[in-house]
Short mmCIF file of C-alpha atoms and ligand atoms in Angstrom, two decimals:
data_model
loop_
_atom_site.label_atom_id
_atom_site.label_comp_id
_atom_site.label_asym_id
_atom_site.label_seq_id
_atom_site.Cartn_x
_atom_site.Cartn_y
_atom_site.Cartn_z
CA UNK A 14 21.26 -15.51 31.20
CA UNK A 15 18.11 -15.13 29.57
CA UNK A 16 17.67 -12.13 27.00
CA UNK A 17 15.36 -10.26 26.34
CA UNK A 18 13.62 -8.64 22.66
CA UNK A 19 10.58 -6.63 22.29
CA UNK A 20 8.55 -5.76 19.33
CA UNK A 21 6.53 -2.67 18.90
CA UNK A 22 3.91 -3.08 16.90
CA UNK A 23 0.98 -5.92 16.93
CA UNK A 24 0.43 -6.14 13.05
CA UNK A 25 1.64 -8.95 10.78
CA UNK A 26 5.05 -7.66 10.63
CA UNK A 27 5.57 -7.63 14.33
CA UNK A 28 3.74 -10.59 15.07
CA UNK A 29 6.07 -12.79 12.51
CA UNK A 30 8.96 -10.68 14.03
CA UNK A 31 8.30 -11.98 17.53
CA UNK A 32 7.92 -15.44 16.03
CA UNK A 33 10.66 -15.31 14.04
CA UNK A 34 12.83 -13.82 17.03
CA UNK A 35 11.43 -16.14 19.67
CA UNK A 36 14.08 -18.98 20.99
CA UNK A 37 15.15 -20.51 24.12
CA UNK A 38 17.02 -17.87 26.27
CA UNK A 39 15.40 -15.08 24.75
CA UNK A 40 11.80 -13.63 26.39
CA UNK A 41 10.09 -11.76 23.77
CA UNK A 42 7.46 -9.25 24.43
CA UNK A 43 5.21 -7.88 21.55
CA UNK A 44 3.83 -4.29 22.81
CA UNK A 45 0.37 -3.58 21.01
CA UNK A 46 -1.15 -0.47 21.65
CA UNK A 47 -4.78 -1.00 20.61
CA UNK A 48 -6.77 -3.35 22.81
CA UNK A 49 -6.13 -6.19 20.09
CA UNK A 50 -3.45 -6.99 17.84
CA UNK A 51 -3.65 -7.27 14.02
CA UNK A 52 -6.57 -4.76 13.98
CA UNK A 53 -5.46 -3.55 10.18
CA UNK A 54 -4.68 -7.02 9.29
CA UNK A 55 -8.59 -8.21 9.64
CA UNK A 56 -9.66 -5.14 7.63
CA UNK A 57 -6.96 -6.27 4.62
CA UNK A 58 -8.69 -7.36 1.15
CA UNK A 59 -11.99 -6.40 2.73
CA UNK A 60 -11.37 -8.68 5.35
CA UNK A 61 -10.55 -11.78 2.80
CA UNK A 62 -6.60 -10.49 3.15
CA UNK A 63 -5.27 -10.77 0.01
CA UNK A 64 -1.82 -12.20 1.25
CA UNK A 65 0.43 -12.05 -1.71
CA UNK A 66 0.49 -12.69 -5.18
CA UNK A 67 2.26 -14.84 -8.11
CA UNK A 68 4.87 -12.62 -9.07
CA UNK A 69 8.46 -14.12 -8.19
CA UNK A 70 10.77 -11.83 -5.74
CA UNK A 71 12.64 -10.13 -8.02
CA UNK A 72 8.80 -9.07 -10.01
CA UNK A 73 7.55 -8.55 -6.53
CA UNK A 74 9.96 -5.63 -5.82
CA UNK A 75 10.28 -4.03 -8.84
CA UNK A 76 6.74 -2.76 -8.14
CA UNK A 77 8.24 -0.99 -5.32
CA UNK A 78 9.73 1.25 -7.37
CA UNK A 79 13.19 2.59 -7.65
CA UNK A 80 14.19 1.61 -3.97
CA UNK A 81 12.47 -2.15 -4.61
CA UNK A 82 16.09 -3.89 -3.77
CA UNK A 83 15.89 -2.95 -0.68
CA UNK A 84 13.16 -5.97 -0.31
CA UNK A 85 15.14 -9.03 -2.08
CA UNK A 86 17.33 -9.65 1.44
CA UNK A 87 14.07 -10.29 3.35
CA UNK A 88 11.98 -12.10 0.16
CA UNK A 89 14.32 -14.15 -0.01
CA UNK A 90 14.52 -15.38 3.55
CA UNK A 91 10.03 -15.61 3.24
CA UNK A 92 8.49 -15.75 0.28
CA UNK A 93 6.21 -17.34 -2.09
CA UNK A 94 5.98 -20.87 -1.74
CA UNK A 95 7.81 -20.38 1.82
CA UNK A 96 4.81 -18.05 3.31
CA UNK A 97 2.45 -20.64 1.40
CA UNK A 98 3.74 -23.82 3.34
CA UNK A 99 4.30 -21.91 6.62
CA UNK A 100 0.18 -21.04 6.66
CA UNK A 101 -0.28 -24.47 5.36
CA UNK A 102 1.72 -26.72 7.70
CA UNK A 103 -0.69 -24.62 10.36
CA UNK A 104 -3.51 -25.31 8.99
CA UNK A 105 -4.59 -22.09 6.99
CA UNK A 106 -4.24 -23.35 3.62
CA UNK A 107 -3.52 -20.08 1.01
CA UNK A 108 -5.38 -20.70 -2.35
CA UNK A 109 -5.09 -18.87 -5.64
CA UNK A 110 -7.78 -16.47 -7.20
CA UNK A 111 -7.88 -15.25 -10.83
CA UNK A 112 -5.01 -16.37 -11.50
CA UNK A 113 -3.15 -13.72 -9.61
CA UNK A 114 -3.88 -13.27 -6.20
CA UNK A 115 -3.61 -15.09 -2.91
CA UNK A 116 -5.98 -15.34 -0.27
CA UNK A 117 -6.71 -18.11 2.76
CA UNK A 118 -8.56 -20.56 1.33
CA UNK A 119 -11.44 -19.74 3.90
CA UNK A 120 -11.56 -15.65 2.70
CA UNK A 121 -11.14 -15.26 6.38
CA UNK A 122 -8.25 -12.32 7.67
CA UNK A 123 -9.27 -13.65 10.76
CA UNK A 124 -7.73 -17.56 10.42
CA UNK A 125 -4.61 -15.25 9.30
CA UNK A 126 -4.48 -13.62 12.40
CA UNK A 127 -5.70 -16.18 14.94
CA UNK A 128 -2.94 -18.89 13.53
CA UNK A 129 -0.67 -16.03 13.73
CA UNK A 130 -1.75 -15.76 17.60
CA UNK A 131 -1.26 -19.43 17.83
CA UNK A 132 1.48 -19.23 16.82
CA UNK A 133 3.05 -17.00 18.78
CA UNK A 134 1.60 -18.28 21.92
CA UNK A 135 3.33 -21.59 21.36
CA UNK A 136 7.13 -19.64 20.80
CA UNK A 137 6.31 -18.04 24.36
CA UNK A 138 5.93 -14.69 23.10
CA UNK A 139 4.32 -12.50 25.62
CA UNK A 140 1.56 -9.77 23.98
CA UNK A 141 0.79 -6.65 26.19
CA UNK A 142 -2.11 -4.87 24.12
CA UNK A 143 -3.53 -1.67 24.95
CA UNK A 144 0.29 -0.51 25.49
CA UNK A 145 1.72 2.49 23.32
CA UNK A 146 6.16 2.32 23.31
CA UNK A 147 6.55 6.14 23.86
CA UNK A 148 10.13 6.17 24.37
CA UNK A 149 13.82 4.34 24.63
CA UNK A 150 15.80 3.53 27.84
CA UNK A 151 19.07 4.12 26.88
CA UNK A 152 22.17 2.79 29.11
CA UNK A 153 24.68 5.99 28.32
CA UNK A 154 24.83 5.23 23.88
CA UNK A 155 23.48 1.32 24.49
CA UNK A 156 19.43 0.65 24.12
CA UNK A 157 18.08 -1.02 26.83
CA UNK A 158 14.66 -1.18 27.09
CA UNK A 159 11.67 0.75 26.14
CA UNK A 160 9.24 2.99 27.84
CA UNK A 161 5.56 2.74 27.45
CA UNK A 162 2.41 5.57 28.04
CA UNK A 163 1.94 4.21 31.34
CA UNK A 164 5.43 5.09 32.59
CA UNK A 165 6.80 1.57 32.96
CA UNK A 166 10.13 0.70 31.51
CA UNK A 167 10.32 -3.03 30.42
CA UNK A 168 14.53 -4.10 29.55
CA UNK A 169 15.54 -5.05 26.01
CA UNK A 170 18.71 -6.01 24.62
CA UNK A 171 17.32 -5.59 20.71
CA UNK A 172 14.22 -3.82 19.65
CA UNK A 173 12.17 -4.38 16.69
CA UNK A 174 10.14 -1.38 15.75
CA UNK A 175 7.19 -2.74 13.55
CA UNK A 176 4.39 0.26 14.31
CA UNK A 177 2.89 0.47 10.75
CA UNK A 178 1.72 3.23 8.66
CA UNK A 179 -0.13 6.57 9.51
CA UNK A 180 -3.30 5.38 7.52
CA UNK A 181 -6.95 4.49 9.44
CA UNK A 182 -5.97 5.50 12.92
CA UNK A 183 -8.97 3.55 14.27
CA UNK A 184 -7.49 0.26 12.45
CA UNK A 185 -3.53 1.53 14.64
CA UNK A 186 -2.11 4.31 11.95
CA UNK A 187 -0.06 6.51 13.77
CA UNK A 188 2.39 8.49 13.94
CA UNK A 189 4.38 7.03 17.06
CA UNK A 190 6.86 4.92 15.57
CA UNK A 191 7.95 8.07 13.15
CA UNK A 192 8.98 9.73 16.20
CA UNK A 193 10.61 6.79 17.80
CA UNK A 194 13.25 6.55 14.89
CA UNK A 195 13.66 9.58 15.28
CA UNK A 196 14.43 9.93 18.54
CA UNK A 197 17.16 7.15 17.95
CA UNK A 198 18.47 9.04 15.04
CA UNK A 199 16.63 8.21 12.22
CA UNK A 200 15.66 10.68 9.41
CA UNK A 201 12.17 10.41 7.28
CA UNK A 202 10.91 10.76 3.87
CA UNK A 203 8.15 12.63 4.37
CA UNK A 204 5.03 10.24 5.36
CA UNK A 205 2.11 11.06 2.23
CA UNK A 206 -1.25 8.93 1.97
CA UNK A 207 -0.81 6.08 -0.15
CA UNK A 208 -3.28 3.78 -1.68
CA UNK A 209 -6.45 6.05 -1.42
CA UNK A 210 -8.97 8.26 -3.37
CA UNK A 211 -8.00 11.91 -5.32
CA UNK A 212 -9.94 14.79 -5.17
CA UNK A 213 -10.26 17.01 -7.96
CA UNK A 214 -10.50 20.65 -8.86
CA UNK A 215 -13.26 19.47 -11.40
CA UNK A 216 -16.85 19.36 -9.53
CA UNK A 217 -18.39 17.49 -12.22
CA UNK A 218 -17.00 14.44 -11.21
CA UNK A 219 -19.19 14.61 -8.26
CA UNK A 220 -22.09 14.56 -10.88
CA UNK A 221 -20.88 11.68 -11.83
CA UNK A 222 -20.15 9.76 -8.35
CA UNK A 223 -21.35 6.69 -7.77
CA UNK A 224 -20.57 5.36 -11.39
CA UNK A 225 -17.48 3.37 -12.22
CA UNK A 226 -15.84 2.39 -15.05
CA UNK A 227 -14.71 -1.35 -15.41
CA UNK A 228 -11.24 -0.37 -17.23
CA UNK A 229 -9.45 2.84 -17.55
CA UNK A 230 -5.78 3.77 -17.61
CA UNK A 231 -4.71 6.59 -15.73
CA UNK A 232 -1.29 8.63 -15.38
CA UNK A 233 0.61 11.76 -13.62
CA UNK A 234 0.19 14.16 -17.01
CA UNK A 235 3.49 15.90 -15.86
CA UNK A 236 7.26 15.27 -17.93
CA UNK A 237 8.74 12.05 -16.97
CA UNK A 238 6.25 11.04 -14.72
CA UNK A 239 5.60 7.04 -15.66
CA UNK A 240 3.61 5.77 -12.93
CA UNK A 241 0.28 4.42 -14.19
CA UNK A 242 -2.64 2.99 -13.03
CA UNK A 243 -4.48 0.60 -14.57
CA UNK A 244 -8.14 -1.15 -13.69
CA UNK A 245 -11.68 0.03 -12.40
CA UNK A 246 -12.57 4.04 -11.82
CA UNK A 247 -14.93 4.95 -9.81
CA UNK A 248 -15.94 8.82 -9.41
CA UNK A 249 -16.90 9.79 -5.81
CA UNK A 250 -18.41 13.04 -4.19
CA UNK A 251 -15.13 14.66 -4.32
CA UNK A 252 -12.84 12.86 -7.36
CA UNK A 253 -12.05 9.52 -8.25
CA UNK A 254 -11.27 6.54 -6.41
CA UNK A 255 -10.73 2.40 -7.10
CA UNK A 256 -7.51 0.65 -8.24
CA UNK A 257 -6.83 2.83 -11.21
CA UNK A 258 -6.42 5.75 -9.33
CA UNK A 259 -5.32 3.82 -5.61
CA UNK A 260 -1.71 2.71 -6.77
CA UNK A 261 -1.03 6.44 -8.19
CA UNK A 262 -2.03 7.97 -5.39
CA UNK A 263 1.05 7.94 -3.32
CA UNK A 264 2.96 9.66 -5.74
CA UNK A 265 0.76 12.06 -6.59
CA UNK A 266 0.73 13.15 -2.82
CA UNK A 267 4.23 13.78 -3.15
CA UNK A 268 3.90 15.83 -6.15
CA UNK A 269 1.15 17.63 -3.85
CA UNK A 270 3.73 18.55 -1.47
CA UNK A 271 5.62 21.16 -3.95
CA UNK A 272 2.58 21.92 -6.21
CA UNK A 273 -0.48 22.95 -5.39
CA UNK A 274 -2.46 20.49 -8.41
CA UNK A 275 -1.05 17.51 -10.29
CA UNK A 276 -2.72 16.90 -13.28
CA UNK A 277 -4.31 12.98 -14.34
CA UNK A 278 -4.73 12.20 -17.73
CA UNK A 279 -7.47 9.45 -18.03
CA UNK A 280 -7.63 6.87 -20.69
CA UNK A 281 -11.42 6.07 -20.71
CA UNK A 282 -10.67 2.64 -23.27
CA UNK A 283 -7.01 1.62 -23.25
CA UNK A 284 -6.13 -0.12 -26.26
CA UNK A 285 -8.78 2.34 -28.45
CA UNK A 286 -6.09 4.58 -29.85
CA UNK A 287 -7.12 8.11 -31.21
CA UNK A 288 -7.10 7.17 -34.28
CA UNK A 289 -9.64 4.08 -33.55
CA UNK A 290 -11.92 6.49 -32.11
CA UNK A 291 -11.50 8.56 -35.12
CA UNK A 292 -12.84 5.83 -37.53
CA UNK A 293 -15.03 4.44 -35.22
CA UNK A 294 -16.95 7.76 -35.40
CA UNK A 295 -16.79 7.69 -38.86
CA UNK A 296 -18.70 4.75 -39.06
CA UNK A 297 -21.15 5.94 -36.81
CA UNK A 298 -21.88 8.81 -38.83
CA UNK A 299 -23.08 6.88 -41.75
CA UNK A 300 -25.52 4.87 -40.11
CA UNK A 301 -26.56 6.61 -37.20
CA UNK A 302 -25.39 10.16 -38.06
CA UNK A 303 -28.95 11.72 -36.40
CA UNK A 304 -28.45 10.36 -33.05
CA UNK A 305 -27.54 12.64 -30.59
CA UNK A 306 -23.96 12.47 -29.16
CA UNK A 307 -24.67 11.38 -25.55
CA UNK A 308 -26.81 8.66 -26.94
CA UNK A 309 -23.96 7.27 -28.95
CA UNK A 310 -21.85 7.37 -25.71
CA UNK A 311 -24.13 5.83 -23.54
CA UNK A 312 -23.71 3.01 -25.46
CA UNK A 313 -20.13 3.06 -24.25
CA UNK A 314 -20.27 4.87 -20.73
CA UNK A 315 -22.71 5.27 -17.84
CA UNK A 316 -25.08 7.92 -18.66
CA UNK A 317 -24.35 10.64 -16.38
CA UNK A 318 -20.69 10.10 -18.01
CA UNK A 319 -21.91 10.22 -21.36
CA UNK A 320 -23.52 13.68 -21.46
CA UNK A 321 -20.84 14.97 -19.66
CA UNK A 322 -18.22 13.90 -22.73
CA UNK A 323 -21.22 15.61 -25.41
CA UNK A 324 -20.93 18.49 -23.38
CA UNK A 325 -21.67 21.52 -25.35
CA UNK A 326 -21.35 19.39 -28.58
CA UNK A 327 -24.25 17.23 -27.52
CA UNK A 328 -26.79 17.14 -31.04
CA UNK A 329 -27.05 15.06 -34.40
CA UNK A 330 -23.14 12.98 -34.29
CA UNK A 331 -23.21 13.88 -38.20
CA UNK A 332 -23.27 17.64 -37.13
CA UNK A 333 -20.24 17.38 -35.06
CA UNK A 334 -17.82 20.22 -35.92
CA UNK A 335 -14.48 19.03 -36.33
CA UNK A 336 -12.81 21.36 -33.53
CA UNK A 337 -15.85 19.38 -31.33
CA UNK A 338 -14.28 16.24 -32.84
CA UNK A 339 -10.75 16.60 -31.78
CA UNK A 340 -12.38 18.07 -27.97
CA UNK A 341 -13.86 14.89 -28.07
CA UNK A 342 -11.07 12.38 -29.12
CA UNK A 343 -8.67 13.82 -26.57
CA UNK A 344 -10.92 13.55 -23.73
CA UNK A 345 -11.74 9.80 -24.73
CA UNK A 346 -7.98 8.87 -24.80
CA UNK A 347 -6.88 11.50 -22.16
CA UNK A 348 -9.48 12.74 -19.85
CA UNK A 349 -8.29 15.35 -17.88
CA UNK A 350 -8.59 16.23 -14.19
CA UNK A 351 -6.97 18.56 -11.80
CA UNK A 352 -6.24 16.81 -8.61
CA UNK A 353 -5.84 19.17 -5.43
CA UNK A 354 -5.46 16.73 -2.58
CA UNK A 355 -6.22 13.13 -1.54
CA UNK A 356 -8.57 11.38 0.49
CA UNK A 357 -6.28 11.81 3.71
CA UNK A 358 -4.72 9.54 6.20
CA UNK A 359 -8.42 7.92 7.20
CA UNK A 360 -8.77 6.44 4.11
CA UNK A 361 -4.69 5.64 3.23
CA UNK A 362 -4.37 2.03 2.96
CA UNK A 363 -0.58 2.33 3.13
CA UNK A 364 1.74 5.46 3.66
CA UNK A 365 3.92 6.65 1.12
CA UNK A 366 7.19 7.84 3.04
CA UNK A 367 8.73 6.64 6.30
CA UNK A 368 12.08 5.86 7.44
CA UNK A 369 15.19 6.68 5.36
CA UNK A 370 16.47 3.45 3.93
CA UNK A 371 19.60 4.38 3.37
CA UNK A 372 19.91 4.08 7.27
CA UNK A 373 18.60 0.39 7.34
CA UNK A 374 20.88 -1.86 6.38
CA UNK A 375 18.62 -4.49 4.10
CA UNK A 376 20.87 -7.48 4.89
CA UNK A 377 19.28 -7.31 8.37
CA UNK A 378 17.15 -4.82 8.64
CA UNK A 379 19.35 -3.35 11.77
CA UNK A 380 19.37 0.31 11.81
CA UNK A 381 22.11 2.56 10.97
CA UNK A 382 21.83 4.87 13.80
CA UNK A 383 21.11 2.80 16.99
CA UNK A 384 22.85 -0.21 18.02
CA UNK A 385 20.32 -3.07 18.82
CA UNK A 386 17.27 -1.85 16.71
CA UNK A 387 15.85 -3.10 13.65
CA UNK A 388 12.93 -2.22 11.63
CA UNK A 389 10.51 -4.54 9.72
CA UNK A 390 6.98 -3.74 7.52
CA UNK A 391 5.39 -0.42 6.50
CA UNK A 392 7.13 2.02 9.36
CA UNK A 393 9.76 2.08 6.62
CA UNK A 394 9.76 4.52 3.27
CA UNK A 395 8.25 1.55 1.06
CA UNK A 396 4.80 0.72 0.00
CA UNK A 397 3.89 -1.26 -2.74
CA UNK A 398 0.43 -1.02 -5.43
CA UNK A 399 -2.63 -3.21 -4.39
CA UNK A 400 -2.68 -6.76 -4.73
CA UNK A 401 -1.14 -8.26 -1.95
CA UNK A 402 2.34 -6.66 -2.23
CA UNK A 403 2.14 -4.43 1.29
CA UNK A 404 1.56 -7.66 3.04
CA UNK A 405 4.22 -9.43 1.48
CA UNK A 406 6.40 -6.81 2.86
CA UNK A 407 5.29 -6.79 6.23
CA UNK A 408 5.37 -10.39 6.60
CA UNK A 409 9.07 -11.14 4.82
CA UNK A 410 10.26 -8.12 6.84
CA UNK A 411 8.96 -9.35 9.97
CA UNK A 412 10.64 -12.99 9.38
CA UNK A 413 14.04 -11.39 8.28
CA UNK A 414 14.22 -9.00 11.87
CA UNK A 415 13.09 -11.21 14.51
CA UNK A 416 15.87 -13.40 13.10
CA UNK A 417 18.55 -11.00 12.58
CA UNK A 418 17.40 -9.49 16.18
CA UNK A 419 18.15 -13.10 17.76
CA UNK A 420 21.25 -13.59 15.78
CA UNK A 421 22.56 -10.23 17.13
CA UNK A 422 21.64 -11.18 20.38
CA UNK A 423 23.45 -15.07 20.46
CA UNK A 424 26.66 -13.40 18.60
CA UNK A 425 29.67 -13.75 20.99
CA UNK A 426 30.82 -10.08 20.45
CA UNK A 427 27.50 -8.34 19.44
CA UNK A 428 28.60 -6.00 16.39
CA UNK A 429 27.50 -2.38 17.51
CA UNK A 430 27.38 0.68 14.83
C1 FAD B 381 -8.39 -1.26 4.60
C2 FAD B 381 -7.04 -1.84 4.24
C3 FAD B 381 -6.99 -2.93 3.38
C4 FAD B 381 -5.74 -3.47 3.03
N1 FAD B 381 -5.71 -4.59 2.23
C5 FAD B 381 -4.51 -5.16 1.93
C6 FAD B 381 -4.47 -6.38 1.21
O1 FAD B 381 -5.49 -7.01 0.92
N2 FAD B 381 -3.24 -6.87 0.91
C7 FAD B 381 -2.07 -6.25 1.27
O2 FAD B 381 -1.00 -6.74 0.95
N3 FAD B 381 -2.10 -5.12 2.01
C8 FAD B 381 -3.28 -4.57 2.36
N4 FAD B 381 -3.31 -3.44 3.13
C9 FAD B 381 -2.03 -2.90 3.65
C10 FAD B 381 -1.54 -3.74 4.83
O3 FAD B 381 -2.60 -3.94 5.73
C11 FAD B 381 -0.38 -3.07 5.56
O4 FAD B 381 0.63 -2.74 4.66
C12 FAD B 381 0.17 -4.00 6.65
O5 FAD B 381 -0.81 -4.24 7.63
C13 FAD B 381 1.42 -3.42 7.29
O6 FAD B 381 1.80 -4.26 8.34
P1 FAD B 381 2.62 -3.69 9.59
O7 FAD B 381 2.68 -4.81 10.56
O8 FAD B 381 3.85 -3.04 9.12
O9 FAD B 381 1.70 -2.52 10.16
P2 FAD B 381 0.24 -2.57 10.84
O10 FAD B 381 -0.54 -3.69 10.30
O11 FAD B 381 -0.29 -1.21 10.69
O12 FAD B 381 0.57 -2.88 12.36
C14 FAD B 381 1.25 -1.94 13.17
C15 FAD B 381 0.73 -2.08 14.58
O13 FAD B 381 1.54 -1.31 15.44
C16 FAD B 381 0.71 -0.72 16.43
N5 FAD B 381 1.42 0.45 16.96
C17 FAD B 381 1.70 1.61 16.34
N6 FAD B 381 2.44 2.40 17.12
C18 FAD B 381 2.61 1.74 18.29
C19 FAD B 381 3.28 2.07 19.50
N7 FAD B 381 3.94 3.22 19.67
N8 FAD B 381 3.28 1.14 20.50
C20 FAD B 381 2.62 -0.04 20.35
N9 FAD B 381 1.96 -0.38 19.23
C21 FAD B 381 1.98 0.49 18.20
C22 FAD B 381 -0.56 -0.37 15.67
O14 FAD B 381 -1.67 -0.21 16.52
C23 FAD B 381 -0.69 -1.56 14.73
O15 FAD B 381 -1.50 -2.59 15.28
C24 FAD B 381 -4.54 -2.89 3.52
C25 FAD B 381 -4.62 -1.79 4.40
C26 FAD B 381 -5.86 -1.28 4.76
C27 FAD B 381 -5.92 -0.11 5.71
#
């Protein structure tokens, strides 16, 4: 008898989830709930989709943090050179770019998500867009099925919930599939913005906006804090914003939860230690000792940024006091500003939070709590920095589900919690 799997969620982790899953016997139905799928996909590395990047698995989920393991089951099932050859065996050849970062060779998101379509179309998987899952059918403890906005149930042995982040609601962030795991039992981290701009306390950097800075470290000035950003700054209306500041953001929301400001510490020239700066100025002095301050910075720094740094010690460098120099040597190497929120969920490019691992087991990626339902992509509590990492995710996870949801399914005595 034929069986039957849906997939909630029309982004790249569903979509490879309902490929993966897809077999003779088994109808699989993907349930979108925009008009198209892969709406967030299209809008990934400004619509180039930066697809991965060179670091091996175990490299790869390390910059997931503490709870990184969790990925190494599914990397290692589609990964690297795997994902490569997959795209390029269809046609959508992936090509390197600075050395670091992978992209289809055409720049296109949209060759990754039509041969993605393709795809799917030829395993027989059946796409209903413009179809919110609201709930579960339930057969007394066993899932069954699932129940969508319109009313209409639709049977499923095995479920794979794949409904994304909470970030760019126009692009499908929600909030849906949250409530789904939890109506089957699941607990959540907390869902924070990830991936997006700060805003500060500070209203000079909104003097500033516009400007960016090509390479700046930044970090969480709080004890044992060690995330760090590293990369371009830009200052906006209301903070700061660009990859220095993008792959702290996440945590910093989190901090933002208990406190009402988390403090950044800015590094305006990594690798320029105090010191440096110290006899750099020196230097200065001797042969230019009557230029003003914010001239000498401007040499360094956008203008705006540069009489901002003078501040009240802008004059002759050679009349600097030396409490001005030591105001001005710690703002070089550690800049501070006072952040009070972030950008918010229309501007998250991932979500920080999700569903409790530890009720996922990462072998599979069944849950914990319901028979017959896995998980796969950014619905879970991981996100990973820019570069290609979220992706990576959402496409290994997919692979690894829609598998373990089929094995499940053909297993003589199907294993329930
Ligand atoms: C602007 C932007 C740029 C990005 N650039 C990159 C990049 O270059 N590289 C990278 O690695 N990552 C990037 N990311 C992150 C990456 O896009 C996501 O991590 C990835 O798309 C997650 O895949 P997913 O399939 O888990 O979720 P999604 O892609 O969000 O897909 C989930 C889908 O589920 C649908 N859905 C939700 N709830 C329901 C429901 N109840 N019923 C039916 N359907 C539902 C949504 O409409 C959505 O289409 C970017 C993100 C953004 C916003």
């Amino acid at each position: 008898m034929e069986s039957c799997i849906a997939v909630i969620g029309g982004g790249p982790a569903g979509l490879f989830a309902a490929i993966a899953a897809s077999g003779a016997e088994r109808r699989v139905t993907l349930f979108e709930k925009l008009p198209q799928t892969g709406r967030k996909l299209l809008a990934t590395g400004g619509g180039k989709c930066n697809i991965g990047n060179t670091l091996d698995a175990a490299e790869l989920a390390a910059a997931f943090g503490r709870q990184g393991r969790f990925l190494l089951p599914a990397l290692d099932v589609f990964y690297g050179k795997e994902m490569r050859d997959w795209f390029r065996e269809r046609n959508v050849p992936i090509s390197l770019e600075d050395d670091f970062h992978y992209f289809p060779a055409s720049r296109r998101a949209g060759d990754v998500l039509a041969c993605l379509l393709e795809e799917a179309e030829r395993c027989g998987v059946q796409i209903i867009t413009g179809c919110a899952v609201t709930d579960w059918v339930t057969d007394g403890e066993r899932l069954a099925g699932v129940r969508t906005a319109d009313g209409k149930t639709y049977p499923a042995e095995a479920v794979i919930l794949a409904t994304g982040g909470r970030g760019y609601t126009a692009l499908g962030g929600g909030t849906s599939g949250y409530r789904l795991a939890e109506l089957a039992g699941h607990s959540m981290i907390t869902p924070v913005p990830g991936l997006t701009g700060l805003q500060t306390v500070e209203s000079w950097p909104g003097e500033c906006a516009g400007l960016s800075l090509p390479d700046v470290e930044v970090r969480i000035g709080l004890p044992r804090e060690t995330v760090r950003g590293r990369g371009e700054l830009l200052f906006t209306r209301q903070g700061v914003s660009a990859f220095a500041v993008l792959d702290l953001a996440g945590r910093v929301a989190e901090l933002l939860l208990k406190k009402e400001t988390v403090p950044l510490c800015i590094d305006l020239m990594p690798g320029r230690s105090r010191e440096e700066w110290r006899q750099w100025f020196a230097e200065v002095r001797k042969h230019s000792g009557s230029k003003n301050l914010s001239r000498i910075l401007a040499d360094l720094f956008p203008k705006r940024l540069a009489v901002h740094l003078a501040g009240a010690d802008d004059g002759p460098v050679a009349r600097l006091t030396a409490s001005g120099m030591e105001r001005l040597l710690g703002d070089l190497t550690g800049l501070s500003l006072t952040i009070r929120e972030t950008d918010g969920w229309e501007k998250a490019m991932v979500t920080h939070g999700g569903v409790k691992l530890k009720e996922i087991d990462p072998r599979t990626l069944a849950s914990r709590c319901m028979t017959g339902l896995f998980f796969a992509g950014e619905v879970v509590d991981l996100d990973g920095p820019c570069g290609g990492y979220n992706l990576s995710w959402a496409m290994a996870s997919g692979v690894l589900s829609g598998r373990s949801a089929a094995e499940w399914l053909c297993a003589p005595a199907r294993a329930s919690i």
